[in-house]
mmCIF file of C-alpha atoms in Angstrom:
data_model
loop_
_atom_site.group_PDB
_atom_site.id
_atom_site.type_symbol
_atom_site.label_atom_id
_atom_site.label_comp_id
_atom_site.label_asym_id
_atom_site.label_seq_id
_atom_site.Cartn_x
_atom_site.Cartn_y
_atom_site.Cartn_z
ATOM 1 C CA MET A 1 120.930 5.689 61.814
ATOM 2 C CA THR A 2 121.428 5.606 65.470
ATOM 3 C CA ASP A 3 122.895 9.104 65.480
ATOM 4 C CA ALA A 4 120.114 10.418 63.283
ATOM 5 C CA GLN A 5 117.517 8.829 65.384
ATOM 6 C CA ALA A 6 119.096 10.379 68.433
ATOM 7 C CA THR A 7 119.234 13.926 67.020
ATOM 8 C CA LEU A 8 115.783 14.047 65.544
ATOM 9 C CA PRO A 9 113.779 14.028 68.818
ATOM 10 C CA GLU A 10 116.166 16.649 70.383
ATOM 11 C CA THR A 11 115.216 19.461 67.890
ATOM 12 C CA PRO A 12 111.708 20.184 69.139
ATOM 13 C CA ASN A 13 112.877 20.326 72.746
ATOM 14 C CA SER A 14 115.573 22.811 71.827
ATOM 15 C CA ASN A 15 113.157 25.102 70.035
ATOM 16 C CA GLU A 16 110.798 25.090 72.999
ATOM 17 C CA ALA A 17 113.628 25.998 75.342
ATOM 18 C CA THR A 18 114.546 28.852 73.084
ATOM 19 C CA ASP A 19 111.002 30.195 72.965
ATOM 20 C CA GLN A 20 110.688 29.939 76.738
ATOM 21 C CA GLN A 21 113.935 31.890 77.098
ATOM 22 C CA LEU A 22 112.719 34.578 74.673
ATOM 23 C CA LYS A 23 109.413 34.866 76.559
ATOM 24 C CA ALA A 24 111.280 35.188 79.829
ATOM 25 C CA LYS A 25 113.476 37.872 78.441
ATOM 26 C CA ARG A 26 110.471 39.675 76.893
ATOM 27 C CA LYS A 27 108.597 39.471 80.162
ATOM 28 C CA LYS A 28 111.600 40.734 82.027
ATOM 29 C CA ALA A 29 112.042 43.645 79.626
ATOM 30 C CA LEU A 30 108.367 44.562 79.904
ATOM 31 C CA SER A 31 108.602 44.464 83.650
ATOM 32 C CA LEU A 32 111.593 46.699 83.503
ATOM 33 C CA VAL A 33 109.828 49.198 81.253
ATOM 34 C CA ALA A 34 106.796 49.134 83.550
ATOM 35 C CA LEU A 35 109.020 49.719 86.534
ATOM 36 C CA LEU A 36 110.751 52.625 84.754
ATOM 37 C CA PHE A 37 107.380 54.109 83.791
ATOM 38 C CA ALA A 38 106.144 53.763 87.383
ATOM 39 C CA ILE A 39 109.335 55.382 88.690
ATOM 40 C CA VAL A 40 108.944 58.281 86.238
ATOM 41 C CA LEU A 41 105.228 58.657 87.144
ATOM 42 C CA VAL A 42 106.094 58.754 90.843
ATOM 43 C CA LEU A 43 108.869 61.262 90.244
ATOM 44 C CA PHE A 44 106.483 63.415 88.218
ATOM 45 C CA LEU A 45 103.833 63.264 90.914
ATOM 46 C CA ILE A 46 106.407 64.074 93.575
ATOM 47 C CA TRP A 47 107.608 67.063 91.508
ATOM 48 C CA LYS A 48 104.057 68.092 90.726
ATOM 49 C CA PHE A 49 102.743 68.052 94.264
ATOM 50 C CA VAL A 50 105.892 68.641 96.336
ATOM 51 C CA PHE A 51 108.544 70.517 94.385
ATOM 52 C CA ASN A 52 106.258 72.503 92.064
ATOM 53 C CA ASN A 53 104.838 74.643 94.890
ATOM 54 C CA THR A 54 107.491 77.359 94.812
ATOM 55 C CA VAL A 55 108.972 79.796 92.422
ATOM 56 C CA THR A 56 112.383 81.265 92.920
ATOM 57 C CA THR A 57 114.425 84.206 91.716
ATOM 58 C CA ASP A 58 117.708 85.751 92.609
ATOM 59 C CA ASN A 59 116.879 88.983 90.708
ATOM 60 C CA ALA A 60 115.673 90.755 93.807
ATOM 61 C CA TYR A 61 116.867 93.847 95.612
ATOM 62 C CA VAL A 62 116.178 95.670 98.841
ATOM 63 C CA GLY A 63 114.342 99.048 98.623
ATOM 64 C CA ALA A 64 112.833 101.569 100.999
ATOM 65 C CA GLU A 65 110.524 104.622 101.078
ATOM 66 C CA THR A 66 113.198 107.113 101.909
ATOM 67 C CA ALA A 67 112.535 110.537 103.501
ATOM 68 C CA SER A 68 113.927 113.566 101.653
ATOM 69 C CA ILE A 69 114.838 116.348 104.153
ATOM 70 C CA THR A 70 114.318 119.772 102.677
ATOM 71 C CA SER A 71 114.211 123.318 103.989
ATOM 72 C CA MET A 72 110.842 125.094 104.320
ATOM 73 C CA VAL A 73 112.256 128.549 105.045
ATOM 74 C CA THR A 74 114.953 130.873 103.795
ATOM 75 C CA GLY A 75 118.029 131.438 105.967
ATOM 76 C CA GLN A 76 121.588 130.654 106.799
ATOM 77 C CA VAL A 77 122.536 127.277 108.275
ATOM 78 C CA ALA A 78 123.767 127.880 111.798
ATOM 79 C CA GLU A 79 124.587 124.287 112.839
ATOM 80 C CA VAL A 80 124.355 120.726 111.506
ATOM 81 C CA PHE A 81 123.917 118.005 114.089
ATOM 82 C CA THR A 82 124.286 114.886 112.006
ATOM 83 C CA SER A 83 126.361 113.286 109.216
ATOM 84 C CA ASP A 84 126.231 110.369 106.773
ATOM 85 C CA THR A 85 125.812 106.853 108.170
ATOM 86 C CA LYS A 86 124.573 108.248 111.528
ATOM 87 C CA GLN A 87 121.452 106.742 112.979
ATOM 88 C CA VAL A 88 118.761 109.169 114.130
ATOM 89 C CA LYS A 89 115.411 108.851 115.918
ATOM 90 C CA LYS A 90 112.164 110.600 115.034
ATOM 91 C CA GLY A 91 112.235 114.112 116.410
ATOM 92 C CA ASP A 92 116.034 114.439 116.575
ATOM 93 C CA LEU A 93 117.356 117.825 115.607
ATOM 94 C CA LEU A 94 119.203 117.610 112.304
ATOM 95 C CA VAL A 95 119.841 121.171 111.145
ATOM 96 C CA GLN A 96 119.476 124.601 112.859
ATOM 97 C CA ILE A 97 118.788 127.570 110.573
ATOM 98 C CA ASP A 98 119.565 131.041 111.954
ATOM 99 C CA PRO A 99 116.293 131.983 113.674
ATOM 100 C CA ARG A 100 116.799 135.756 114.107
ATOM 101 C CA ASP A 101 114.945 136.815 110.996
ATOM 102 C CA ALA A 102 112.013 134.557 111.906
ATOM 103 C CA GLU A 103 111.971 135.991 115.485
ATOM 104 C CA ILE A 104 111.751 139.518 114.060
ATOM 105 C CA THR A 105 108.845 138.424 111.841
ATOM 106 C CA VAL A 106 107.107 136.965 114.912
ATOM 107 C CA ALA A 107 107.527 140.242 116.829
ATOM 108 C CA GLN A 108 106.031 142.169 113.887
ATOM 109 C CA ALA A 109 103.072 139.785 113.684
ATOM 110 C CA GLN A 110 102.381 140.085 117.401
ATOM 111 C CA ALA A 111 102.451 143.882 117.050
ATOM 112 C CA GLU A 112 99.995 143.765 114.163
ATOM 113 C CA LEU A 113 97.727 141.516 116.219
ATOM 114 C CA LEU A 114 97.706 143.959 119.138
ATOM 115 C CA LYS A 115 97.104 146.859 116.712
ATOM 116 C CA ALA A 116 94.078 145.009 115.204
ATOM 117 C CA GLN A 117 92.677 144.260 118.672
ATOM 118 C CA ARG A 118 93.040 147.903 119.677
ATOM 119 C CA GLN A 119 91.385 149.058 116.449
ATOM 120 C CA PHE A 120 88.459 146.862 117.274
ATOM 121 C CA LYS A 121 88.187 148.481 120.712
ATOM 122 C CA GLN A 122 88.436 151.867 119.040
ATOM 123 C CA THR A 123 85.623 150.929 116.652
ATOM 124 C CA GLN A 124 83.460 149.928 119.595
ATOM 125 C CA ALA A 125 84.247 153.283 121.282
ATOM 126 C CA ASN A 126 83.343 155.074 118.014
ATOM 127 C CA SER A 127 79.900 153.437 118.126
ATOM 128 C CA SER A 128 79.308 154.914 121.571
ATOM 129 C CA SER A 129 80.531 158.321 120.393
ATOM 130 C CA LEU A 130 78.274 158.230 117.314
ATOM 131 C CA SER A 131 75.277 157.235 119.430
ATOM 132 C CA SER A 132 75.961 160.262 121.654
ATOM 133 C CA GLN A 133 76.206 162.465 118.585
ATOM 134 C CA ILE A 134 72.773 161.209 117.478
ATOM 135 C CA TYR A 135 71.276 162.162 120.824
ATOM 136 C CA VAL A 136 72.952 165.567 120.634
ATOM 137 C CA SER A 137 71.777 166.095 117.062
ATOM 138 C CA SER A 138 68.215 165.318 118.185
ATOM 139 C CA ASP A 139 68.462 168.131 120.752
ATOM 140 C CA ALA A 140 69.919 170.393 118.025
ATOM 141 C CA ILE A 141 66.985 169.589 115.765
ATOM 142 C CA GLN A 142 64.513 170.464 118.494
ATOM 143 C CA SER A 143 66.318 173.742 119.125
ATOM 144 C CA ALA A 144 66.458 174.576 115.441
ATOM 145 C CA THR A 145 62.773 173.719 115.063
ATOM 146 C CA ALA A 146 62.012 176.173 117.868
ATOM 147 C CA GLN A 147 64.161 178.809 116.146
ATOM 148 C CA VAL A 148 62.183 178.277 112.907
ATOM 149 C CA ALA A 149 58.872 178.615 114.762
ATOM 150 C CA LYS A 150 60.054 181.831 116.442
ATOM 151 C CA ALA A 151 61.315 183.194 113.144
ATOM 152 C CA LYS A 152 57.963 182.483 111.519
ATOM 153 C CA ALA A 153 56.107 184.236 114.325
ATOM 154 C CA ASP A 154 58.436 187.238 114.054
ATOM 155 C CA LEU A 155 57.978 187.339 110.306
ATOM 156 C CA ALA A 156 54.182 187.203 110.735
ATOM 157 C CA LYS A 157 54.270 190.008 113.287
ATOM 158 C CA ALA A 158 56.565 192.128 111.053
ATOM 159 C CA GLN A 159 54.343 191.459 108.074
ATOM 160 C CA ASP A 160 51.175 192.558 110.025
ATOM 161 C CA ASP A 161 52.936 195.737 111.200
ATOM 162 C CA TYR A 162 53.973 196.500 107.681
ATOM 163 C CA ASN A 163 50.488 195.906 106.266
ATOM 164 C CA ARG A 164 48.972 198.280 108.823
ATOM 165 C CA ARG A 165 51.521 200.963 108.042
ATOM 166 C CA VAL A 166 50.810 200.561 104.319
ATOM 167 C CA GLN A 167 47.118 201.342 105.003
ATOM 168 C CA LEU A 168 48.054 204.298 107.219
ATOM 169 C CA SER A 169 50.512 205.696 104.745
ATOM 170 C CA SER A 170 47.778 206.362 102.216
ATOM 171 C CA SER A 171 46.095 208.743 104.686
ATOM 172 C CA GLY A 172 49.409 210.378 105.654
ATOM 173 C CA ALA A 173 49.196 209.093 109.264
ATOM 174 C CA ILE A 174 52.780 207.819 109.128
ATOM 175 C CA SER A 175 55.893 208.975 107.440
ATOM 176 C CA LYS A 176 57.625 207.271 104.553
ATOM 177 C CA GLU A 177 60.587 206.634 106.753
ATOM 178 C CA GLU A 178 58.540 204.650 109.240
ATOM 179 C CA LEU A 179 57.079 202.683 106.385
ATOM 180 C CA SER A 180 60.526 201.897 105.068
ATOM 181 C CA THR A 181 61.633 200.864 108.516
ATOM 182 C CA SER A 182 58.654 198.476 108.806
ATOM 183 C CA LYS A 183 59.454 196.951 105.437
ATOM 184 C CA ALA A 184 63.010 196.413 106.449
ATOM 185 C CA SER A 185 61.833 194.641 109.550
ATOM 186 C CA VAL A 186 59.826 192.254 107.354
ATOM 187 C CA ASN A 187 62.920 191.543 105.229
ATOM 188 C CA THR A 188 65.001 190.997 108.314
ATOM 189 C CA ALA A 189 62.408 188.594 109.708
ATOM 190 C CA LYS A 190 62.406 186.665 106.432
ATOM 191 C CA ALA A 191 66.211 186.450 106.530
ATOM 192 C CA VAL A 192 66.133 185.207 110.159
ATOM 193 C CA LEU A 193 63.532 182.580 109.125
ATOM 194 C CA ASP A 194 65.760 181.408 106.290
ATOM 195 C CA VAL A 195 68.725 181.157 108.689
ATOM 196 C CA ALA A 196 66.607 179.200 111.184
ATOM 197 C CA GLN A 197 65.358 176.804 108.440
ATOM 198 C CA ALA A 198 68.953 176.342 107.231
ATOM 199 C CA GLY A 199 69.994 175.517 110.775
ATOM 200 C CA LEU A 200 67.204 172.988 111.074
ATOM 201 C CA ALA A 201 68.204 171.377 107.768
ATOM 202 C CA GLN A 202 71.837 171.255 108.917
ATOM 203 C CA ALA A 203 70.874 169.631 112.231
ATOM 204 C CA LYS A 204 68.859 167.016 110.397
ATOM 205 C CA SER A 205 71.745 166.381 107.960
ATOM 206 C CA SER A 206 74.143 166.002 110.891
ATOM 207 C CA GLN A 207 71.840 163.489 112.461
ATOM 208 C CA LYS A 208 71.572 161.481 109.264
ATOM 209 C CA ALA A 209 75.339 161.515 108.846
ATOM 210 C CA ALA A 210 75.828 160.340 112.431
ATOM 211 C CA GLN A 211 73.262 157.545 111.870
ATOM 212 C CA SER A 212 75.055 156.486 108.632
ATOM 213 C CA ASN A 213 78.434 156.459 110.381
ATOM 214 C CA LEU A 214 76.976 154.458 113.248
ATOM 215 C CA GLU A 215 75.441 151.893 110.893
ATOM 216 C CA ALA A 216 78.751 151.594 109.053
ATOM 217 C CA ASN A 217 80.680 151.249 112.303
ATOM 218 C CA GLU A 218 78.208 148.671 113.603
ATOM 219 C CA ALA A 219 78.613 146.678 110.365
ATOM 220 C CA LEU A 220 82.291 146.293 111.146
ATOM 221 C CA ILE A 221 81.761 144.850 114.613
ATOM 222 C CA ARG A 222 78.300 143.264 114.357
ATOM 223 C CA GLY A 223 78.393 139.595 115.455
ATOM 224 C CA ALA A 224 82.111 139.812 116.284
ATOM 225 C CA ASN A 225 84.283 140.269 119.299
ATOM 226 C CA GLU A 226 87.852 141.152 119.937
ATOM 227 C CA GLN A 227 89.049 137.698 118.867
ATOM 228 C CA SER A 228 86.764 137.074 115.887
ATOM 229 C CA THR A 229 86.778 140.336 113.882
ATOM 230 C CA PRO A 230 88.274 139.906 110.379
ATOM 231 C CA ASP A 231 91.286 142.178 110.993
ATOM 232 C CA VAL A 232 92.128 140.307 114.173
ATOM 233 C CA LEU A 233 91.718 136.937 112.380
ATOM 234 C CA VAL A 234 94.055 138.067 109.614
ATOM 235 C CA ALA A 235 96.623 139.229 112.200
ATOM 236 C CA GLN A 236 96.307 135.925 114.060
ATOM 237 C CA ALA A 237 96.867 133.918 110.844
ATOM 238 C CA LYS A 238 100.050 136.029 110.155
ATOM 239 C CA LEU A 239 101.252 135.365 113.659
ATOM 240 C CA LYS A 240 100.672 131.618 113.250
ATOM 241 C CA GLN A 241 102.530 131.634 110.008
ATOM 242 C CA ALA A 242 105.418 133.537 111.606
ATOM 243 C CA LEU A 243 105.541 131.047 114.538
ATOM 244 C CA LEU A 244 105.464 128.151 112.091
ATOM 245 C CA ASP A 245 108.348 129.645 110.126
ATOM 246 C CA LEU A 246 110.253 130.073 113.404
ATOM 247 C CA GLU A 247 109.579 126.431 114.299
ATOM 248 C CA ARG A 248 110.732 125.331 110.859
ATOM 249 C CA THR A 249 114.180 126.861 111.459
ATOM 250 C CA GLN A 250 114.732 123.671 113.464
ATOM 251 C CA ILE A 251 114.706 120.820 111.008
ATOM 252 C CA LYS A 252 113.979 117.486 112.738
ATOM 253 C CA ALA A 253 114.006 113.871 111.674
ATOM 254 C CA PRO A 254 110.551 112.713 110.539
ATOM 255 C CA LEU A 255 111.244 109.047 111.253
ATOM 256 C CA ASP A 256 113.878 106.595 112.561
ATOM 257 C CA GLY A 257 116.614 105.703 110.137
ATOM 258 C CA VAL A 258 120.092 106.230 108.770
ATOM 259 C CA VAL A 259 121.279 109.524 107.338
ATOM 260 C CA THR A 260 122.644 109.422 103.803
ATOM 261 C CA ARG A 261 123.488 111.889 101.006
ATOM 262 C CA ARG A 262 124.036 114.827 103.280
ATOM 263 C CA ASN A 263 124.850 117.856 101.147
ATOM 264 C CA ILE A 264 124.543 120.796 103.572
ATOM 265 C CA GLN A 265 127.273 122.724 105.393
ATOM 266 C CA VAL A 266 127.333 125.343 108.154
ATOM 267 C CA GLY A 267 127.085 128.884 106.733
ATOM 268 C CA GLN A 268 125.302 127.745 103.562
ATOM 269 C CA ARG A 269 122.185 129.803 102.674
ATOM 270 C CA VAL A 270 119.155 127.665 101.939
ATOM 271 C CA SER A 271 115.730 128.475 100.480
ATOM 272 C CA PRO A 272 112.389 126.555 100.471
ATOM 273 C CA GLY A 273 112.873 123.253 98.621
ATOM 274 C CA THR A 274 116.633 122.988 99.070
ATOM 275 C CA SER A 275 117.526 119.310 99.560
ATOM 276 C CA LEU A 276 119.601 118.804 102.708
ATOM 277 C CA MET A 277 119.892 115.037 103.187
ATOM 278 C CA MET A 278 117.944 111.758 103.083
ATOM 279 C CA ILE A 279 116.931 109.346 105.794
ATOM 280 C CA VAL A 280 116.563 105.638 105.076
ATOM 281 C CA PRO A 281 114.313 103.745 107.472
ATOM 282 C CA GLU A 282 115.918 100.530 108.634
ATOM 283 C CA ASN A 283 112.737 98.761 109.819
ATOM 284 C CA GLN A 284 110.469 99.699 106.856
ATOM 285 C CA LEU A 285 112.316 97.986 104.054
ATOM 286 C CA TYR A 286 110.849 95.965 101.197
ATOM 287 C CA VAL A 287 112.141 93.765 98.379
ATOM 288 C CA ASP A 288 111.347 94.122 94.692
ATOM 289 C CA ALA A 289 111.720 90.639 93.218
ATOM 290 C CA ASN A 290 111.788 90.474 89.397
ATOM 291 C CA PHE A 291 110.132 87.213 88.426
ATOM 292 C CA LYS A 292 109.898 85.870 84.875
ATOM 293 C CA GLU A 293 106.483 86.170 83.294
ATOM 294 C CA SER A 294 106.359 82.389 82.983
ATOM 295 C CA GLN A 295 106.658 82.076 86.796
ATOM 296 C CA LEU A 296 103.735 84.312 87.769
ATOM 297 C CA GLU A 297 100.814 82.122 86.833
ATOM 298 C CA LYS A 298 100.068 81.116 90.455
ATOM 299 C CA VAL A 299 101.698 83.995 92.250
ATOM 300 C CA ARG A 300 99.134 86.044 94.237
ATOM 301 C CA ALA A 301 99.193 88.913 96.701
ATOM 302 C CA GLY A 302 99.296 87.697 100.307
ATOM 303 C CA GLN A 303 101.470 84.676 99.618
ATOM 304 C CA LYS A 304 104.440 84.071 101.975
ATOM 305 C CA VAL A 305 107.947 84.428 100.702
ATOM 306 C CA THR A 306 111.228 83.133 102.161
ATOM 307 C CA LEU A 307 114.222 85.320 101.425
ATOM 308 C CA THR A 308 117.942 85.165 101.957
ATOM 309 C CA SER A 309 120.494 87.914 101.598
ATOM 310 C CA ASP A 310 124.011 87.755 100.163
ATOM 311 C CA LEU A 311 125.057 89.820 103.191
ATOM 312 C CA TYR A 312 124.285 87.055 105.720
ATOM 313 C CA GLY A 313 124.150 83.981 103.496
ATOM 314 C CA ASP A 314 121.780 81.067 103.809
ATOM 315 C CA SER A 315 122.071 81.005 107.560
ATOM 316 C CA VAL A 316 119.693 83.960 107.943
ATOM 317 C CA GLU A 317 116.197 83.734 106.414
ATOM 318 C CA TYR A 318 113.609 86.473 106.203
ATOM 319 C CA THR A 319 109.908 86.015 106.036
ATOM 320 C CA GLY A 320 108.054 88.310 103.699
ATOM 321 C CA THR A 321 104.583 88.793 102.202
ATOM 322 C CA ILE A 322 103.699 89.710 98.671
ATOM 323 C CA VAL A 323 101.827 93.044 98.770
ATOM 324 C CA GLY A 324 101.439 93.837 95.099
ATOM 325 C CA PHE A 325 102.659 93.760 91.515
ATOM 326 C CA SER A 326 104.199 96.488 89.388
ATOM 327 C CA GLY A 327 102.013 98.050 86.722
ATOM 328 C CA GLY A 328 104.408 96.982 83.997
ATOM 329 C CA THR A 329 107.619 95.169 83.234
ATOM 330 C CA GLY A 330 111.015 96.706 83.591
ATOM 331 C CA ALA A 331 111.339 96.993 79.797
ATOM 332 C CA ALA A 332 108.070 98.868 79.562
ATOM 333 C CA PHE A 333 109.191 101.543 81.987
ATOM 334 C CA ALA A 334 112.765 101.712 80.685
ATOM 335 C CA LEU A 335 114.166 105.095 79.647
ATOM 336 C CA ILE A 336 114.432 103.751 76.081
ATOM 337 C CA PRO A 337 111.705 101.060 75.764
ATOM 338 C CA ALA A 338 112.175 98.253 73.277
ATOM 339 C CA GLN A 339 110.590 98.741 69.831
ATOM 340 C CA ASN A 340 109.303 95.260 68.967
ATOM 341 C CA ALA A 341 107.584 96.559 65.812
ATOM 342 C CA THR A 342 110.913 96.475 63.932
ATOM 343 C CA GLY A 343 111.873 93.592 61.659
ATOM 344 C CA ASN A 344 114.717 92.477 63.923
ATOM 345 C CA TRP A 345 112.343 91.275 66.646
ATOM 346 C CA ILE A 346 113.612 88.575 69.029
ATOM 347 C CA LYS A 347 111.367 87.343 71.855
ATOM 348 C CA VAL A 348 112.883 87.990 75.255
ATOM 349 C CA VAL A 349 111.283 86.672 78.438
ATOM 350 C CA GLN A 350 110.134 89.678 80.433
ATOM 351 C CA ARG A 351 110.350 90.199 84.180
ATOM 352 C CA LEU A 352 107.689 91.797 86.354
ATOM 353 C CA PRO A 353 108.681 93.478 89.718
ATOM 354 C CA VAL A 354 106.781 91.953 92.666
ATOM 355 C CA ARG A 355 106.788 93.991 95.933
ATOM 356 C CA ILE A 356 107.554 91.913 99.094
ATOM 357 C CA GLN A 357 107.097 93.439 102.535
ATOM 358 C CA LEU A 358 109.669 92.337 105.152
ATOM 359 C CA ASP A 359 109.056 91.659 108.836
ATOM 360 C CA PRO A 360 110.247 94.607 110.944
ATOM 361 C CA LYS A 361 111.223 92.330 113.838
ATOM 362 C CA GLU A 362 113.534 90.308 111.638
ATOM 363 C CA LEU A 363 115.047 93.529 110.278
ATOM 364 C CA GLU A 364 115.849 94.614 113.791
ATOM 365 C CA LYS A 365 117.856 91.431 114.410
ATOM 366 C CA HIS A 366 119.548 91.437 111.026
ATOM 367 C CA PRO A 367 119.497 94.951 109.459
ATOM 368 C CA LEU A 368 119.658 95.322 105.648
ATOM 369 C CA ARG A 369 120.561 98.253 103.447
ATOM 370 C CA VAL A 370 118.903 99.577 100.316
ATOM 371 C CA GLY A 371 120.199 97.967 97.133
ATOM 372 C CA LEU A 372 121.424 94.646 98.629
ATOM 373 C CA SER A 373 120.794 91.506 96.560
ATOM 374 C CA MET A 374 118.220 88.958 97.780
ATOM 375 C CA GLU A 375 117.004 85.550 96.763
ATOM 376 C CA ALA A 376 113.228 85.069 97.039
ATOM 377 C CA LYS A 377 111.226 81.839 97.124
ATOM 378 C CA VAL A 378 107.449 82.133 96.946
ATOM 379 C CA ASP A 379 105.302 79.463 98.603
ATOM 380 C CA LEU A 380 102.465 79.043 96.087
ATOM 381 C CA LYS A 381 100.390 77.020 98.600
ATOM 382 C CA SER A 382 100.167 79.854 101.101
ATOM 383 C CA LYS A 383 97.303 82.326 101.000
#
């Protein structure tokens, strides 16, 4: 009984101890879960507000607006002053085309210009000559008018003499021979009058012709001078074109850069449009970064970009600015675009090229080349 009495009061105390232990363990577990939840929440907030402010891609490559050097004239290459990998400055002479044909064309254009200027002077002189002819024709008209008046008077006198002789011939006072002579005088006077009238008409016609020629001549030079007449302007334009073609026989660099893809040799004959070489500008490079479509939600033009190149490694960083987005994905502009309307469609995450402009000063310190790989990190908080 003693043992039973001793064990009976110990059972409730043991159960209470067990419950307290379970409660302590449960409380400890709940505290641990709460701590883990708090840690996860803090990590999420840190990722959300600290590490979720950038998007990165290593699918980026250096590009440039290259200059294609072509010939603008026809001729034979006399000398080439550059080669691949050589750096040139804007205005440097690259290729010399034989200028002799162009020089001959310039001489011909100069001669045509002088000829046109002399023709203008001759036209001015013709105006003076035609004006003098008009004055002379006026005197000729006056003289012819006087001749007509004299011929009319002579005809009237001859007609009166003939009429009197006709009256006298009926009485036999004059002979038939004298009457015939008088009639012949009348006919002669009529003929002289006709000649005088024809001379007057010719003088008037000559005056009208001179006036027409003067008006036509004046129309050619009216409102113009030796430098503005149409023929002179055409000749000047031809001379300018000839001088421009002569200037184009010297092909010069349009910008600073590096020569590449030179495919011209001395003695080769070129024509307008012949590609000679290319020049890649070193300080006007950009990067086309191909981001996934899921990364572009917050990417905007004007945001700052940090870039590194495989050429220099992580020790050299470039600062760039987003200047624009491509009008379509790479797949959309592929030579053979994907046909997603087929039954074998599988969704593929697309990439959109983003144009990033590089800082010219940084490019001077660490030059890049077209086609090099880059890694781009966009700061989404920048504007």
